[in-house]
Amino acid sequence: MGSLEEHESDESRGLRLEIIGITGLPEVKPGDDLAELIVGAAERNGIGIMDMDVVVVAHKIVSKAEGRLVPLSSVVPSQFAVNLAQVVGKSPEDVEVILRESRAIVRYRRGILITENRAGIVMANSGVDRSNVQEGYALLLPSDPDASARSLREGIRRLTGRDVAVVISDTMGRPIRNGQVDVAIGISGIAPFRDYRGLRDTFGRELRVTNIAHVDEIASAAELVMGKLRRVPVAIVRGYPYERSDDGSSGLNMPEDQDMFR
Amino acid sequence: MGSLEEHESDESRGLRLEIIGITGLPEVKPGDDLAELIVGAAERNGIGIMDMDVVVVAHKIVSKAEGRLVPLSSVVPSQFAVNLAQVVGKSPEDVEVILRESRAIVRYRRGILITENRAGIVMANSGVDRSNVQEGYALLLPSDPDASARSLREGIRRLTGRDVAVVISDTMGRPIRNGQVDVAIGISGIAPFRDYRGLRDTFGRELRVTNIAHVDEIASAAELVMGKLRRVPVAIVRGYPYERSDDGSSGLNMPEDQDMFR
């Protein structure tokens, strides 16, 4: 905590970050070594990876490399999936795949199914995705996004000798505010929060609640260069000073009993 | 819409953004010309403002320039404010100031009062803030943040000849996810969303819901260089291609009857 205080009290220091979109990755296939593809593409982009870079990776290419594609023709829906599919207006196969990834149904209405996935993330369809995926297939989230981030980080270190942080991102709708933003669903090598609680503001007043979910902000910043139609599934955030941590992303999930909107 | 499709289909183009923190602004006082302070500080930082820059401004300095400081000693709480103050564990004066800015109480519990402010933004305390504000005063949001953004944008154009976009940001907690992030509460010169609905993904599948709240992502990106203890209330996002618009920020507020979490 002291280090954050010290760091930010240096007023002369104006931070200047770069958000660099990495182009030229091939369509990712099951079994691909993603670290190798990312390091190779970065090199071809003339971007040498550096220590303390945050490498933000759209979950889709992680899922694809991990073979998390389900052919919908192979899916036999449960009776409940068939029933629920009627209510929400999706196909029984789509709903079955979503339910297998879920541990609770949080909200539903025609066209919308919001669930809590097995890792505790509340989101539409447990993150099961059909866009930017070949026809007839559903793409699941990585089974353990923090583990995926860790493995990517280790792969990048092995290939480049550089110690980066990795953030795996996904696009999510939100209560209260219209539109979607990207957030972090898996992290490695960076603390999930920038925690000011107990520190004092410039007038000496104690900051009681301020705990910035900066990995979500990093994912959002990276989305600005990724877009949805470009093939830019990787961005490097460079120049951002952060605290190292192996905490992972689970602290970002608000427990139901603390969520006044659930 | 066609232009977004065309723009993003240019795969060779790797975007590279800069997020530049502007240091050296003085403590802002009521009546200050904020455009002048920002342009001056940017110049002293060696940052010439450019066309298409997005100038992100923490709402606090906008509110301070607009004199939105309320001396708590002058506040006479209503009976309801006194009653509610007991429940939420705040001072009656604080609650009175919050209620004057609110049109609905959305959630409350000890220590927490979430309201819908007069502009329709749902947030803690209608954005009334005590941190980084002199003791004994409460700082309100700008009375019309889109108008404040417009006026700042015009001021910057008058002083520099450059046509920028302006985003006024605030730090907010969220349902479902722990921690706060910065979002946009007032905008000028930029569309609130990057709307893909009706466009097709790289596999030809129609994107049905994707509508990115990119001004929130821009506010979040800027927060990464602002911090809470640095005196960096302004950041420039440079190199981000966006659509011009005078729509303002009201479309970001999800109406209660469409919000499944309210």
Short mmCIF file of C-alpha atoms in Angstrom, two decimals:
data_model
loop_
_atom_site.label_atom_id
_atom_site.label_comp_id
_atom_site.label_asym_id
_atom_site.label_seq_id
_atom_site.Cartn_x
_atom_site.Cartn_y
_atom_site.Cartn_z
CA MET A 1 0.00 0.00 0.00
CA GLY A 2 2.81 2.40 0.90
CA SER A 3 4.30 1.88 -2.52
CA LEU A 4 1.11 3.00 -4.24
CA GLU A 5 1.05 6.12 -2.11
CA GLU A 6 4.68 6.87 -2.81
CA HIS A 7 4.33 6.13 -6.47
CA GLU A 8 1.35 8.37 -7.05
CA SER A 9 2.62 11.21 -4.89
CA ASP A 10 5.30 11.91 -7.48
CA GLU A 11 3.33 14.69 -9.14
CA SER A 12 5.92 15.54 -11.74
CA ARG A 13 5.43 12.19 -13.38
CA GLY A 14 2.93 12.24 -16.24
CA LEU A 15 2.18 8.71 -17.31
CA ARG A 16 2.05 7.98 -21.01
CA LEU A 17 0.68 4.60 -21.99
CA GLU A 18 0.56 2.95 -25.34
CA ILE A 19 -2.15 0.53 -26.43
CA ILE A 20 -0.78 -1.42 -29.36
CA GLY A 21 -3.00 -3.67 -31.48
CA ILE A 22 -1.25 -6.79 -32.78
CA THR A 23 -2.29 -7.75 -36.32
CA GLY A 24 -1.57 -10.71 -38.54
CA LEU A 25 -2.44 -13.61 -36.24
CA PRO A 26 -3.73 -16.57 -38.25
CA GLU A 27 -7.17 -18.08 -37.53
CA VAL A 28 -6.36 -20.01 -34.33
CA LYS A 29 -6.91 -23.79 -34.31
CA PRO A 30 -7.12 -26.33 -31.47
CA GLY A 31 -3.67 -27.26 -30.22
CA ASP A 32 -1.98 -24.10 -31.49
CA ASP A 33 0.75 -22.70 -29.24
CA LEU A 34 -0.78 -19.29 -28.57
CA ALA A 35 2.33 -17.82 -26.94
CA GLU A 36 4.28 -18.64 -30.07
CA LEU A 37 1.62 -17.13 -32.35
CA ILE A 38 1.46 -13.94 -30.28
CA VAL A 39 5.23 -13.49 -29.98
CA GLY A 40 5.61 -14.19 -33.72
CA ALA A 41 2.90 -11.71 -34.70
CA ALA A 42 4.33 -9.06 -32.37
CA GLU A 43 7.73 -9.50 -33.98
CA ARG A 44 6.29 -9.18 -37.48
CA ASN A 45 4.56 -6.00 -36.24
CA GLY A 46 7.96 -4.70 -35.15
CA ILE A 47 6.83 -4.72 -31.49
CA GLY A 48 9.43 -6.32 -29.24
CA ILE A 49 7.69 -7.57 -26.10
CA MET A 50 9.01 -5.84 -22.96
CA ASP A 51 9.06 -6.51 -19.24
CA MET A 52 5.92 -5.11 -17.54
CA ASP A 53 3.93 -5.09 -20.78
CA VAL A 54 0.35 -6.18 -20.17
CA VAL A 55 -0.61 -8.58 -22.96
CA VAL A 56 -4.39 -8.49 -23.38
CA VAL A 57 -5.85 -11.44 -25.26
CA ALA A 58 -9.45 -11.79 -26.44
CA HIS A 59 -10.76 -14.99 -24.87
CA LYS A 60 -11.90 -16.30 -28.25
CA ILE A 61 -8.44 -17.19 -29.47
CA VAL A 62 -7.59 -18.75 -26.10
CA SER A 63 -10.73 -20.87 -26.28
CA LYS A 64 -10.00 -21.84 -29.87
CA ALA A 65 -6.42 -22.87 -29.07
CA GLU A 66 -7.74 -24.93 -26.16
CA GLY A 67 -10.25 -26.69 -28.44
CA ARG A 68 -13.28 -25.32 -26.60
CA LEU A 69 -15.46 -25.63 -29.73
CA VAL A 70 -18.60 -27.76 -29.43
CA PRO A 71 -20.28 -29.04 -32.61
CA LEU A 72 -23.96 -28.34 -31.98
CA SER A 73 -24.98 -31.45 -33.97
CA SER A 74 -23.39 -33.59 -31.22
CA VAL A 75 -25.39 -31.99 -28.41
CA VAL A 76 -28.37 -33.85 -26.91
CA PRO A 77 -30.44 -31.32 -24.96
CA SER A 78 -31.91 -32.24 -21.57
CA GLN A 79 -35.65 -31.86 -21.08
CA PHE A 80 -35.01 -28.71 -19.02
CA ALA A 81 -32.90 -27.26 -21.85
CA VAL A 82 -35.77 -27.91 -24.28
CA ASN A 83 -38.26 -26.24 -21.93
CA LEU A 84 -36.05 -23.22 -21.22
CA ALA A 85 -35.17 -22.84 -24.90
CA GLN A 86 -38.88 -22.22 -25.60
CA VAL A 87 -38.98 -19.49 -22.98
CA VAL A 88 -35.85 -17.63 -24.05
CA GLY A 89 -36.25 -18.23 -27.79
CA LYS A 90 -32.93 -19.97 -28.38
CA SER A 91 -32.26 -23.42 -29.84
CA PRO A 92 -32.35 -26.35 -27.35
CA GLU A 93 -28.77 -27.22 -28.34
CA ASP A 94 -27.54 -23.69 -27.61
CA VAL A 95 -29.30 -23.72 -24.23
CA GLU A 96 -27.92 -27.16 -23.37
CA VAL A 97 -24.35 -26.01 -24.05
CA ILE A 98 -24.94 -22.89 -21.93
CA LEU A 99 -26.43 -24.91 -19.05
CA ARG A 100 -23.45 -27.28 -18.99
CA GLU A 101 -21.22 -24.24 -18.38
CA SER A 102 -23.52 -22.76 -15.71
CA ARG A 103 -24.14 -23.26 -12.02
CA ALA A 104 -27.08 -20.84 -11.71
CA ILE A 105 -29.59 -18.95 -13.83
CA VAL A 106 -29.55 -15.33 -12.72
CA ARG A 107 -32.04 -13.66 -15.12
CA TYR A 108 -33.91 -14.66 -18.25
CA ARG A 109 -36.37 -13.25 -20.69
CA ARG A 110 -37.05 -13.71 -24.41
CA GLY A 111 -33.68 -13.47 -26.18
CA ILE A 112 -31.68 -13.19 -22.95
CA LEU A 113 -30.22 -15.79 -20.59
CA ILE A 114 -27.92 -14.48 -17.87
CA THR A 115 -26.15 -17.15 -15.87
CA GLU A 116 -23.42 -17.64 -13.31
CA ASN A 117 -20.79 -19.84 -14.91
CA ARG A 118 -18.84 -22.50 -13.08
CA ALA A 119 -16.05 -20.05 -12.24
CA GLY A 120 -18.56 -17.63 -10.66
CA ILE A 121 -18.69 -15.06 -13.47
CA VAL A 122 -22.19 -13.65 -14.08
CA MET A 123 -22.72 -12.96 -17.76
CA ALA A 124 -24.96 -13.67 -20.75
CA ASN A 125 -24.95 -17.33 -21.82
CA SER A 126 -22.04 -18.24 -19.50
CA GLY A 127 -19.86 -16.70 -22.18
CA VAL A 128 -20.84 -19.30 -24.79
CA ASP A 129 -20.45 -17.54 -28.09
CA ARG A 130 -21.53 -18.01 -31.68
CA SER A 131 -20.10 -14.84 -33.30
CA ASN A 132 -16.73 -15.01 -35.02
CA VAL A 133 -17.04 -18.82 -34.76
CA GLN A 134 -17.57 -21.23 -37.67
CA GLU A 135 -21.23 -22.07 -38.42
CA GLY A 136 -22.62 -25.01 -36.43
CA TYR A 137 -20.23 -24.61 -33.52
CA ALA A 138 -20.44 -22.93 -30.12
CA LEU A 139 -17.33 -21.58 -28.45
CA LEU A 140 -16.99 -21.98 -24.68
CA LEU A 141 -14.88 -19.85 -22.35
CA PRO A 142 -11.51 -21.34 -21.42
CA SER A 143 -12.20 -23.87 -18.65
CA ASP A 144 -9.90 -22.02 -16.21
CA PRO A 145 -9.11 -18.56 -17.60
CA ASP A 146 -6.59 -17.72 -14.84
CA ALA A 147 -4.70 -20.94 -15.63
CA SER A 148 -4.82 -20.05 -19.34
CA ALA A 149 -3.39 -16.60 -18.53
CA ARG A 150 -0.65 -18.17 -16.39
CA SER A 151 0.30 -20.59 -19.11
CA LEU A 152 0.42 -17.82 -21.73
CA ARG A 153 2.57 -15.72 -19.44
CA GLU A 154 4.98 -18.61 -18.93
CA GLY A 155 5.06 -19.30 -22.66
CA ILE A 156 5.92 -15.69 -23.43
CA ARG A 157 8.65 -15.72 -20.78
CA ARG A 158 10.08 -18.94 -22.20
CA LEU A 159 10.16 -17.52 -25.74
CA THR A 160 11.30 -13.94 -25.03
CA GLY A 161 12.80 -13.89 -21.53
CA ARG A 162 10.34 -11.06 -20.73
CA ASP A 163 8.12 -10.99 -17.66
CA VAL A 164 4.75 -9.64 -18.74
CA ALA A 165 1.27 -9.73 -17.24
CA VAL A 166 -1.54 -11.41 -19.15
CA VAL A 167 -5.20 -10.35 -19.14
CA ILE A 168 -7.78 -12.49 -20.94
CA SER A 169 -10.77 -10.33 -21.91
CA ASP A 170 -14.39 -10.79 -22.85
CA THR A 171 -17.14 -8.42 -23.93
CA MET A 172 -20.02 -8.08 -21.47
CA GLY A 173 -23.27 -6.24 -21.07
CA ARG A 174 -23.94 -4.62 -17.72
CA PRO A 175 -26.85 -3.75 -15.47
CA ILE A 176 -27.71 -0.03 -15.16
CA ARG A 177 -25.74 1.09 -18.23
CA ASN A 178 -26.49 0.36 -21.88
CA GLY A 179 -23.86 -1.10 -24.17
CA GLN A 180 -21.08 -3.57 -23.63
CA VAL A 181 -17.50 -3.14 -22.46
CA ASP A 182 -14.59 -5.54 -22.26
CA VAL A 183 -13.60 -6.85 -18.84
CA ALA A 184 -10.98 -9.27 -17.50
CA ILE A 185 -12.03 -12.91 -17.09
CA GLY A 186 -8.55 -14.33 -16.47
CA ILE A 187 -5.32 -12.69 -15.27
CA SER A 188 -1.76 -13.59 -14.38
CA GLY A 189 1.12 -11.51 -13.03
CA ILE A 190 -0.96 -8.46 -12.09
CA ALA A 191 -3.06 -7.62 -9.03
CA PRO A 192 -6.78 -7.53 -9.87
CA PHE A 193 -7.28 -4.20 -8.06
CA ARG A 194 -5.48 -0.96 -7.37
CA ASP A 195 -6.48 -0.64 -3.73
CA TYR A 196 -6.53 2.80 -2.09
CA ARG A 197 -8.54 1.87 0.98
CA GLY A 198 -6.91 3.38 4.06
CA LEU A 199 -4.81 5.84 2.07
CA ARG A 200 -5.44 9.59 2.22
CA ASP A 201 -6.46 11.94 -0.57
CA THR A 202 -4.68 15.22 -1.39
CA PHE A 203 -6.70 16.93 1.39
CA GLY A 204 -5.76 14.29 3.99
CA ARG A 205 -9.18 12.61 3.97
CA GLU A 206 -9.14 8.82 4.20
CA LEU A 207 -10.29 6.96 1.10
CA ARG A 208 -12.68 4.39 2.48
CA VAL A 209 -14.04 2.49 -0.51
CA THR A 210 -11.79 3.20 -3.45
CA ASN A 211 -10.61 -0.07 -4.93
CA ILE A 212 -10.15 0.26 -8.66
CA ALA A 213 -10.76 -2.84 -10.81
CA HIS A 214 -7.88 -1.78 -13.03
CA VAL A 215 -7.67 -5.10 -14.90
CA ASP A 216 -11.19 -4.43 -16.19
CA GLU A 217 -10.06 -0.95 -17.24
CA ILE A 218 -7.05 -2.50 -19.01
CA ALA A 219 -9.35 -4.91 -20.87
CA SER A 220 -11.58 -1.97 -21.86
CA ALA A 221 -8.59 0.06 -23.03
CA ALA A 222 -7.41 -2.86 -25.16
CA GLU A 223 -10.86 -3.27 -26.74
CA LEU A 224 -10.45 0.19 -28.27
CA VAL A 225 -7.79 -1.21 -30.64
CA MET A 226 -9.36 -4.67 -31.06
CA GLY A 227 -12.81 -3.84 -32.45
CA LYS A 228 -15.16 -6.64 -33.43
CA LEU A 229 -14.52 -6.94 -37.16
CA ARG A 230 -10.77 -6.38 -37.28
CA ARG A 231 -8.71 -9.49 -36.71
CA VAL A 232 -6.94 -7.93 -33.74
CA PRO A 233 -7.38 -10.36 -30.83
CA VAL A 234 -4.27 -9.20 -28.96
CA ALA A 235 -3.17 -5.80 -27.66
CA ILE A 236 -0.20 -4.74 -25.60
CA VAL A 237 -0.65 -2.11 -22.89
CA ARG A 238 2.78 -0.57 -22.40
CA GLY A 239 3.97 1.93 -19.80
CA TYR A 240 1.42 1.16 -17.09
CA PRO A 241 3.01 0.59 -13.68
CA TYR A 242 1.24 -2.17 -11.77
CA GLU A 243 1.65 -4.40 -8.78
CA ARG A 244 2.62 -8.00 -9.45
CA SER A 245 0.37 -10.62 -7.94
CA ASP A 246 -0.71 -14.22 -8.40
CA ASP A 247 -4.16 -13.52 -6.95
CA GLY A 248 -6.03 -14.30 -10.14
CA SER A 249 -9.39 -12.85 -11.14
CA SER A 250 -11.84 -14.54 -8.76
CA GLY A 251 -11.97 -11.47 -6.47
CA LEU A 252 -13.68 -9.57 -9.28
CA ASN A 253 -16.82 -11.72 -8.94
CA MET A 254 -19.15 -10.08 -6.42
CA PRO A 255 -20.69 -12.74 -4.16
CA GLU A 256 -24.47 -12.88 -4.49
CA ASP A 257 -25.07 -11.95 -0.84
CA GLN A 258 -23.07 -8.73 -1.28
CA ASP A 259 -24.72 -7.75 -4.55
CA MET A 260 -27.63 -5.39 -3.92
CA PHE A 261 -28.78 -5.85 -7.51
CA ARG A 262 -29.20 -9.61 -7.38
CA MET B 1 -22.58 1.78 -40.26
CA GLY B 2 -20.94 1.03 -43.61
CA SER B 3 -18.02 3.19 -42.59
CA LEU B 4 -17.38 1.14 -39.45
CA GLU B 5 -17.43 -2.04 -41.53
CA GLU B 6 -15.08 -0.59 -44.10
CA HIS B 7 -12.79 0.86 -41.49
CA GLU B 8 -12.40 -2.32 -39.49
CA SER B 9 -12.06 -4.59 -42.51
CA ASP B 10 -8.68 -3.05 -43.23
CA GLU B 11 -6.74 -5.84 -41.53
CA SER B 12 -3.31 -4.47 -42.21
CA ARG B 13 -4.00 -1.55 -39.93
CA GLY B 14 -2.77 -2.09 -36.38
CA LEU B 15 -4.06 0.68 -34.19
CA ARG B 16 -1.68 2.27 -31.76
CA LEU B 17 -3.21 4.57 -29.17
CA GLU B 18 -1.56 6.79 -26.64
CA ILE B 19 -3.04 7.66 -23.28
CA ILE B 20 -1.27 10.76 -22.06
CA GLY B 21 -1.69 12.05 -18.50
CA ILE B 22 -1.60 15.85 -18.20
CA THR B 23 0.18 17.08 -15.08
CA GLY B 24 0.65 20.47 -13.49
CA LEU B 25 -2.93 21.74 -13.38
CA PRO B 26 -3.44 24.04 -10.38
CA GLU B 27 -6.14 23.31 -7.79
CA VAL B 28 -9.23 24.40 -9.72
CA LYS B 29 -11.40 27.20 -8.27
CA PRO B 30 -14.95 28.35 -9.05
CA GLY B 31 -15.00 30.51 -12.14
CA ASP B 32 -11.75 29.17 -13.58
CA ASP B 33 -11.67 28.79 -17.37
CA LEU B 34 -11.03 25.07 -17.54
CA ALA B 35 -10.29 25.00 -21.27
CA GLU B 36 -7.56 27.56 -20.69
CA LEU B 37 -6.10 25.61 -17.75
CA ILE B 38 -6.10 22.35 -19.73
CA VAL B 39 -4.60 23.83 -22.90
CA GLY B 40 -1.95 25.62 -20.82
CA ALA B 41 -1.01 22.50 -18.87
CA ALA B 42 -0.86 20.42 -22.06
CA GLU B 43 1.48 22.98 -23.59
CA ARG B 44 3.74 22.96 -20.52
CA ASN B 45 3.75 19.14 -20.81
CA GLY B 46 4.93 19.52 -24.41
CA ILE B 47 1.69 17.96 -25.68
CA GLY B 48 0.17 19.95 -28.53
CA ILE B 49 -3.54 19.19 -28.70
CA MET B 50 -4.50 17.59 -32.03
CA ASP B 51 -7.67 17.13 -34.07
CA MET B 52 -9.50 13.92 -33.06
CA ASP B 53 -7.81 13.77 -29.65
CA VAL B 54 -10.25 12.66 -26.97
CA VAL B 55 -9.74 14.90 -23.94
CA VAL B 56 -10.88 13.01 -20.85
CA VAL B 57 -11.54 15.18 -17.80
CA ALA B 58 -12.26 13.94 -14.28
CA HIS B 59 -15.60 15.43 -13.31
CA LYS B 60 -14.16 16.85 -10.10
CA ILE B 61 -12.31 19.69 -11.77
CA VAL B 62 -15.34 20.46 -13.97
CA SER B 63 -17.54 20.63 -10.87
CA LYS B 64 -15.01 22.78 -9.05
CA ALA B 65 -14.73 25.22 -11.97
CA GLU B 66 -18.52 25.42 -12.07
CA GLY B 67 -18.68 26.21 -8.37
CA ARG B 68 -20.60 23.03 -7.51
CA LEU B 69 -19.23 23.04 -3.94
CA VAL B 70 -21.78 23.07 -1.12
CA PRO B 71 -20.66 24.13 2.38
CA LEU B 72 -22.26 21.49 4.61
CA SER B 73 -22.72 24.04 7.41
CA SER B 74 -25.28 25.83 5.21
CA VAL B 75 -27.41 22.74 4.63
CA VAL B 76 -30.69 22.32 6.56
CA PRO B 77 -31.71 18.66 6.28
CA SER B 78 -35.34 17.71 5.68
CA GLN B 79 -37.02 15.35 8.13
CA PHE B 80 -36.71 12.55 5.55
CA ALA B 81 -32.98 13.22 5.20
CA VAL B 82 -32.61 12.98 9.00
CA ASN B 83 -34.53 9.69 9.04
CA LEU B 84 -32.66 8.15 6.10
CA ALA B 85 -29.32 9.33 7.49
CA GLN B 86 -29.94 7.13 10.54
CA VAL B 87 -30.57 4.11 8.32
CA VAL B 88 -27.57 4.52 6.04
CA GLY B 89 -25.19 5.82 8.69
CA LYS B 90 -24.31 9.11 7.02
CA SER B 91 -24.70 12.65 8.32
CA PRO B 92 -28.11 14.30 7.75
CA GLU B 93 -26.39 17.10 5.84
CA ASP B 94 -24.65 14.67 3.48
CA VAL B 95 -27.93 12.85 2.86
CA GLU B 96 -29.79 16.13 2.28
CA VAL B 97 -27.26 17.20 -0.36
CA ILE B 98 -27.53 13.77 -2.03
CA LEU B 99 -31.35 13.85 -2.03
CA ARG B 100 -31.41 17.29 -3.65
CA GLU B 101 -29.45 15.80 -6.56
CA SER B 102 -31.64 12.66 -6.79
CA ARG B 103 -34.96 11.74 -8.34
CA ALA B 104 -35.11 8.17 -6.98
CA ILE B 105 -33.54 5.95 -4.33
CA VAL B 106 -32.51 2.70 -6.02
CA ARG B 107 -30.82 0.75 -3.20
CA TYR B 108 -29.69 1.48 0.34
CA ARG B 109 -28.10 -0.23 3.26
CA ARG B 110 -25.77 0.82 6.06
CA GLY B 111 -22.96 2.83 4.48
CA ILE B 112 -24.47 2.73 0.98
CA LEU B 113 -27.01 4.95 -0.79
CA ILE B 114 -27.51 4.30 -4.50
CA THR B 115 -29.69 6.81 -6.28
CA GLU B 116 -30.80 7.89 -9.71
CA ASN B 117 -29.66 11.45 -10.17
CA ARG B 118 -31.63 14.12 -11.97
CA ALA B 119 -29.91 13.31 -15.28
CA GLY B 120 -30.89 9.62 -14.96
CA ILE B 121 -27.48 8.25 -13.94
CA VAL B 122 -27.70 5.49 -11.31
CA MET B 123 -24.75 5.70 -8.94
CA ALA B 124 -23.73 5.95 -5.29
CA ASN B 125 -24.76 9.23 -3.66
CA SER B 126 -25.85 10.81 -6.98
CA GLY B 127 -22.14 11.39 -7.48
CA VAL B 128 -21.88 13.75 -4.50
CA ASP B 129 -18.32 13.44 -3.35
CA ARG B 130 -16.23 14.26 -0.31
CA SER B 131 -12.82 12.87 -1.33
CA ASN B 132 -10.25 15.22 -2.84
CA VAL B 133 -12.51 18.08 -1.69
CA GLN B 134 -11.75 20.56 1.08
CA GLU B 135 -13.08 19.58 4.53
CA GLY B 136 -16.63 20.70 5.25
CA TYR B 137 -17.70 20.80 1.62
CA ALA B 138 -19.52 18.40 -0.67
CA LEU B 139 -18.86 18.43 -4.39
CA LEU B 140 -21.80 17.87 -6.73
CA LEU B 141 -21.65 16.58 -10.30
CA PRO B 142 -21.80 19.26 -12.99
CA SER B 143 -25.48 20.18 -13.38
CA ASP B 144 -25.47 19.19 -17.07
CA PRO B 145 -22.32 17.16 -17.84
CA ASP B 146 -23.00 16.99 -21.60
CA ALA B 147 -23.29 20.78 -21.67
CA SER B 148 -20.06 21.05 -19.67
CA ALA B 149 -18.35 18.75 -22.19
CA ARG B 150 -19.68 20.84 -25.08
CA SER B 151 -18.48 24.05 -23.54
CA LEU B 152 -15.02 22.59 -22.86
CA ARG B 153 -14.83 21.32 -26.43
CA GLU B 154 -15.72 24.78 -27.76
CA GLY B 155 -13.21 26.43 -25.44
CA ILE B 156 -10.43 24.14 -26.65
CA ARG B 157 -11.38 24.84 -30.28
CA ARG B 158 -11.37 28.57 -29.64
CA LEU B 159 -7.92 28.45 -28.02
CA THR B 160 -6.19 25.92 -30.30
CA GLY B 161 -8.23 25.65 -33.51
CA ARG B 162 -8.36 21.89 -32.90
CA ASP B 163 -11.56 19.84 -33.02
CA VAL B 164 -11.37 17.31 -30.19
CA ALA B 165 -13.95 15.19 -28.40
CA VAL B 166 -14.47 15.66 -24.67
CA VAL B 167 -15.39 12.93 -22.19
CA ILE B 168 -16.15 13.83 -18.57
CA SER B 169 -15.48 10.83 -16.34
CA ASP B 170 -16.45 9.61 -12.91
CA THR B 171 -15.51 6.57 -10.84
CA MET B 172 -18.35 4.13 -10.18
CA GLY B 173 -19.01 0.85 -8.46
CA ARG B 174 -21.00 -1.74 -10.38
CA PRO B 175 -23.43 -4.55 -9.71
CA ILE B 176 -22.09 -8.10 -10.28
CA ARG B 177 -18.40 -7.15 -10.29
CA ASN B 178 -16.29 -5.93 -7.39
CA GLY B 179 -14.25 -2.76 -7.62
CA GLN B 180 -14.83 0.54 -9.37
CA VAL B 181 -14.06 1.70 -12.89
CA ASP B 182 -14.27 5.08 -14.57
CA VAL B 183 -17.16 5.69 -16.95
CA ALA B 184 -18.37 8.62 -19.05
CA ILE B 185 -20.98 10.94 -17.49
CA GLY B 186 -20.79 13.69 -20.10
CA ILE B 187 -19.59 13.68 -23.71
CA SER B 188 -19.30 15.98 -26.69
CA GLY B 189 -18.13 15.39 -30.25
CA ILE B 190 -18.10 11.59 -30.07
CA ALA B 191 -20.84 8.98 -30.51
CA PRO B 192 -21.62 7.23 -27.20
CA PHE B 193 -21.49 3.76 -28.80
CA ARG B 194 -19.65 1.86 -31.49
CA ASP B 195 -22.66 0.06 -32.94
CA TYR B 196 -22.16 -3.21 -34.83
CA ARG B 197 -25.79 -4.32 -34.85
CA GLY B 198 -26.70 -5.59 -38.31
CA LEU B 199 -23.08 -5.93 -39.43
CA ARG B 200 -21.54 -9.36 -40.09
CA ASP B 201 -18.60 -11.02 -38.34
CA THR B 202 -15.60 -12.55 -40.13
CA PHE B 203 -17.66 -15.74 -40.70
CA GLY B 204 -20.61 -13.84 -42.22
CA ARG B 205 -22.81 -14.22 -39.12
CA GLU B 206 -24.90 -11.19 -38.20
CA LEU B 207 -23.95 -9.39 -34.99
CA ARG B 208 -27.26 -8.92 -33.26
CA VAL B 209 -26.50 -7.24 -29.95
CA THR B 210 -23.00 -5.84 -30.13
CA ASN B 211 -23.08 -2.16 -29.26
CA ILE B 212 -19.89 -1.14 -27.52
CA ALA B 213 -20.08 1.65 -24.93
CA HIS B 214 -16.71 2.88 -26.11
CA VAL B 215 -16.91 6.20 -24.26
CA ASP B 216 -16.98 4.22 -21.00
CA GLU B 217 -13.95 2.27 -22.22
CA ILE B 218 -12.20 5.56 -23.05
CA ALA B 219 -12.94 6.86 -19.53
CA SER B 220 -11.56 3.61 -18.08
CA ALA B 221 -8.44 3.81 -20.23
CA ALA B 222 -7.84 7.38 -19.06
CA GLU B 223 -8.22 6.38 -15.41
CA LEU B 224 -5.12 4.22 -15.78
CA VAL B 225 -2.99 7.37 -16.03
CA MET B 226 -5.05 9.49 -13.62
CA GLY B 227 -4.96 7.43 -10.44
CA LYS B 228 -6.57 8.77 -7.29
CA LEU B 229 -3.62 10.39 -5.53
CA ARG B 230 -1.77 11.90 -8.46
CA ARG B 231 -2.96 15.31 -9.48
CA VAL B 232 -3.73 14.13 -13.00
CA PRO B 233 -7.35 15.06 -13.69
CA VAL B 234 -6.94 15.19 -17.47
CA ALA B 235 -5.75 12.65 -20.01
CA ILE B 236 -5.60 12.72 -23.78
CA VAL B 237 -6.50 9.60 -25.75
CA ARG B 238 -4.72 9.95 -29.08
CA GLY B 239 -4.94 7.81 -32.21
CA TYR B 240 -8.42 6.39 -31.63
CA PRO B 241 -10.67 6.69 -34.69
CA TYR B 242 -14.24 7.50 -33.69
CA GLU B 243 -17.49 8.70 -35.12
CA ARG B 244 -18.45 12.32 -34.47
CA SER B 245 -21.84 12.87 -32.91
CA ASP B 246 -23.77 15.36 -30.81
CA ASP B 247 -25.89 12.62 -29.23
CA GLY B 248 -24.60 13.20 -25.72
CA SER B 249 -24.42 10.58 -22.99
CA SER B 250 -28.08 10.02 -22.05
CA GLY B 251 -28.30 6.83 -24.15
CA LEU B 252 -25.87 5.21 -21.72
CA ASN B 253 -28.48 5.23 -18.95
CA MET B 254 -30.49 2.01 -19.10
CA PRO B 255 -34.18 2.75 -18.49
CA GLU B 256 -35.52 1.02 -15.39
CA ASP B 257 -38.05 -1.07 -17.34
CA GLN B 258 -35.27 -2.53 -19.50
CA ASP B 259 -32.94 -3.26 -16.59
CA MET B 260 -33.34 -6.85 -15.42
CA PHE B 261 -31.31 -6.07 -12.32
CA ARG B 262 -33.49 -3.26 -11.02
#
